[in-house]
Amino acid sequence: EINIFVDNSDNTIKVITNGMELKTILVSDMAGRTMKFDVRGYAVNLNLPVPQGVYMVHAIGESASRTEKVVLK
């Protein structure tokens, strides 16, 4: 299972798994611009220099993936 959420105290996107290693995280804005991050680990914090708004976060792991809409304030 992959959990994606935003820490509102510092607008960090957090991606946490239950024992599955993450491989890639894609962050897309509503205009379709996508940033790709090659990652390794079971928990990743992304503090992005992007304006506030709505973003789609797609986390890809070894055996599963998940997409969530997040709002950066």
PDB file of C-alpha atoms in Angstrom:
ATOM      1  CA  GLU A   1       0.000   0.000   0.000  1.00  0.00           C
ATOM      2  CA  ILE A   2       1.184   3.512  -0.864  1.00  0.00           C
ATOM      3  CA  ASN A   3       0.053   6.610   1.053  1.00  0.00           C
ATOM      4  CA  ILE A   4       0.411  10.109  -0.416  1.00  0.00           C
ATOM      5  CA  PHE A   5      -0.319  13.277   1.542  1.00  0.00           C
ATOM      6  CA  VAL A   6       0.850  16.856   2.152  1.00  0.00           C
ATOM      7  CA  ASP A   7       2.369  18.119   5.397  1.00  0.00           C
ATOM      8  CA  ASN A   8       0.662  21.525   5.577  1.00  0.00           C
ATOM      9  CA  SER A   9       3.264  22.956   7.961  1.00  0.00           C
ATOM     10  CA  ASP A  10       5.873  23.155   5.178  1.00  0.00           C
ATOM     11  CA  ASN A  11       3.995  21.995   2.012  1.00  0.00           C
ATOM     12  CA  THR A  12       6.080  18.835   1.776  1.00  0.00           C
ATOM     13  CA  ILE A  13       4.607  15.995  -0.279  1.00  0.00           C
ATOM     14  CA  LYS A  14       5.076  12.767   1.681  1.00  0.00           C
ATOM     15  CA  VAL A  15       4.933   9.309   0.119  1.00  0.00           C
ATOM     16  CA  ILE A  16       5.049   6.354   2.516  1.00  0.00           C
ATOM     17  CA  THR A  17       4.725   2.631   1.841  1.00  0.00           C
ATOM     18  CA  ASN A  18       4.158  -0.429   3.995  1.00  0.00           C
ATOM     19  CA  GLY A  19       7.391  -2.262   3.196  1.00  0.00           C
ATOM     20  CA  MET A  20       7.474  -1.780  -0.583  1.00  0.00           C
ATOM     21  CA  GLU A  21      10.377   0.134  -2.123  1.00  0.00           C
ATOM     22  CA  LEU A  22       9.483   3.205  -4.167  1.00  0.00           C
ATOM     23  CA  LYS A  23      11.047   3.615  -7.611  1.00  0.00           C
ATOM     24  CA  THR A  24       9.610   6.739  -9.258  1.00  0.00           C
ATOM     25  CA  ILE A  25       7.425   9.682  -8.311  1.00  0.00           C
ATOM     26  CA  LEU A  26       5.756  11.872 -10.939  1.00  0.00           C
ATOM     27  CA  VAL A  27       4.292  15.246  -9.965  1.00  0.00           C
ATOM     28  CA  SER A  28       2.055  16.971 -12.537  1.00  0.00           C
ATOM     29  CA  ASP A  29       0.391  20.363 -12.404  1.00  0.00           C
ATOM     30  CA  MET A  30      -3.028  21.000 -13.926  1.00  0.00           C
ATOM     31  CA  ALA A  31      -1.416  22.309 -17.154  1.00  0.00           C
ATOM     32  CA  GLY A  32       0.155  18.884 -17.687  1.00  0.00           C
ATOM     33  CA  ARG A  33       3.767  19.797 -16.834  1.00  0.00           C
ATOM     34  CA  THR A  34       5.362  16.813 -15.132  1.00  0.00           C
ATOM     35  CA  MET A  35       8.409  16.493 -12.901  1.00  0.00           C
ATOM     36  CA  LYS A  36       9.985  13.040 -12.535  1.00  0.00           C
ATOM     37  CA  PHE A  37      11.911  11.914  -9.464  1.00  0.00           C
ATOM     38  CA  ASP A  38      13.852   8.641  -9.367  1.00  0.00           C
ATOM     39  CA  VAL A  39      13.744   7.566  -5.741  1.00  0.00           C
ATOM     40  CA  ARG A  40      14.718   4.648  -3.541  1.00  0.00           C
ATOM     41  CA  GLY A  41      13.293   3.864  -0.152  1.00  0.00           C
ATOM     42  CA  TYR A  42      10.082   3.252   1.745  1.00  0.00           C
ATOM     43  CA  ALA A  43       9.362   6.897   2.609  1.00  0.00           C
ATOM     44  CA  VAL A  44      10.075   9.982   0.506  1.00  0.00           C
ATOM     45  CA  ASN A  45       9.618  13.682   1.311  1.00  0.00           C
ATOM     46  CA  LEU A  46       9.436  16.099  -1.620  1.00  0.00           C
ATOM     47  CA  ASN A  47       9.709  19.816  -0.890  1.00  0.00           C
ATOM     48  CA  LEU A  48       9.153  21.322  -4.322  1.00  0.00           C
ATOM     49  CA  PRO A  49       9.812  24.920  -5.364  1.00  0.00           C
ATOM     50  CA  VAL A  50       6.417  25.215  -7.056  1.00  0.00           C
ATOM     51  CA  PRO A  51       3.550  27.680  -6.625  1.00  0.00           C
ATOM     52  CA  GLN A  52       0.524  26.794  -4.580  1.00  0.00           C
ATOM     53  CA  GLY A  53      -2.131  24.859  -6.421  1.00  0.00           C
ATOM     54  CA  VAL A  54      -3.449  21.417  -7.247  1.00  0.00           C
ATOM     55  CA  TYR A  55      -1.051  18.662  -8.316  1.00  0.00           C
ATOM     56  CA  MET A  56      -1.369  15.006  -9.258  1.00  0.00           C
ATOM     57  CA  VAL A  57       1.200  12.773  -7.571  1.00  0.00           C
ATOM     58  CA  HIS A  58       1.825   9.340  -9.103  1.00  0.00           C
ATOM     59  CA  ALA A  59       3.998   7.068  -6.954  1.00  0.00           C
ATOM     60  CA  ILE A  60       5.389   3.894  -8.523  1.00  0.00           C
ATOM     61  CA  GLY A  61       6.774   1.103  -6.375  1.00  0.00           C
ATOM     62  CA  GLU A  62       8.134  -2.390  -6.908  1.00  0.00           C
ATOM     63  CA  SER A  63       4.719  -4.036  -7.139  1.00  0.00           C
ATOM     64  CA  ALA A  64       2.088  -1.287  -7.002  1.00  0.00           C
ATOM     65  CA  SER A  65       1.376   2.318  -7.888  1.00  0.00           C
ATOM     66  CA  ARG A  66      -0.989   5.012  -6.705  1.00  0.00           C
ATOM     67  CA  THR A  67      -2.144   8.429  -7.909  1.00  0.00           C
ATOM     68  CA  GLU A  68      -3.489  11.122  -5.587  1.00  0.00           C
ATOM     69  CA  LYS A  69      -4.550  14.727  -6.038  1.00  0.00           C
ATOM     70  CA  VAL A  70      -2.851  17.035  -3.525  1.00  0.00           C
ATOM     71  CA  VAL A  71      -3.261  20.733  -2.785  1.00  0.00           C
ATOM     72  CA  LEU A  72      -0.223  22.843  -1.906  1.00  0.00           C
ATOM     73  CA  LYS A  73      -1.165  25.988   0.025  1.00  0.00           C
TER      74      LYS A  73
END
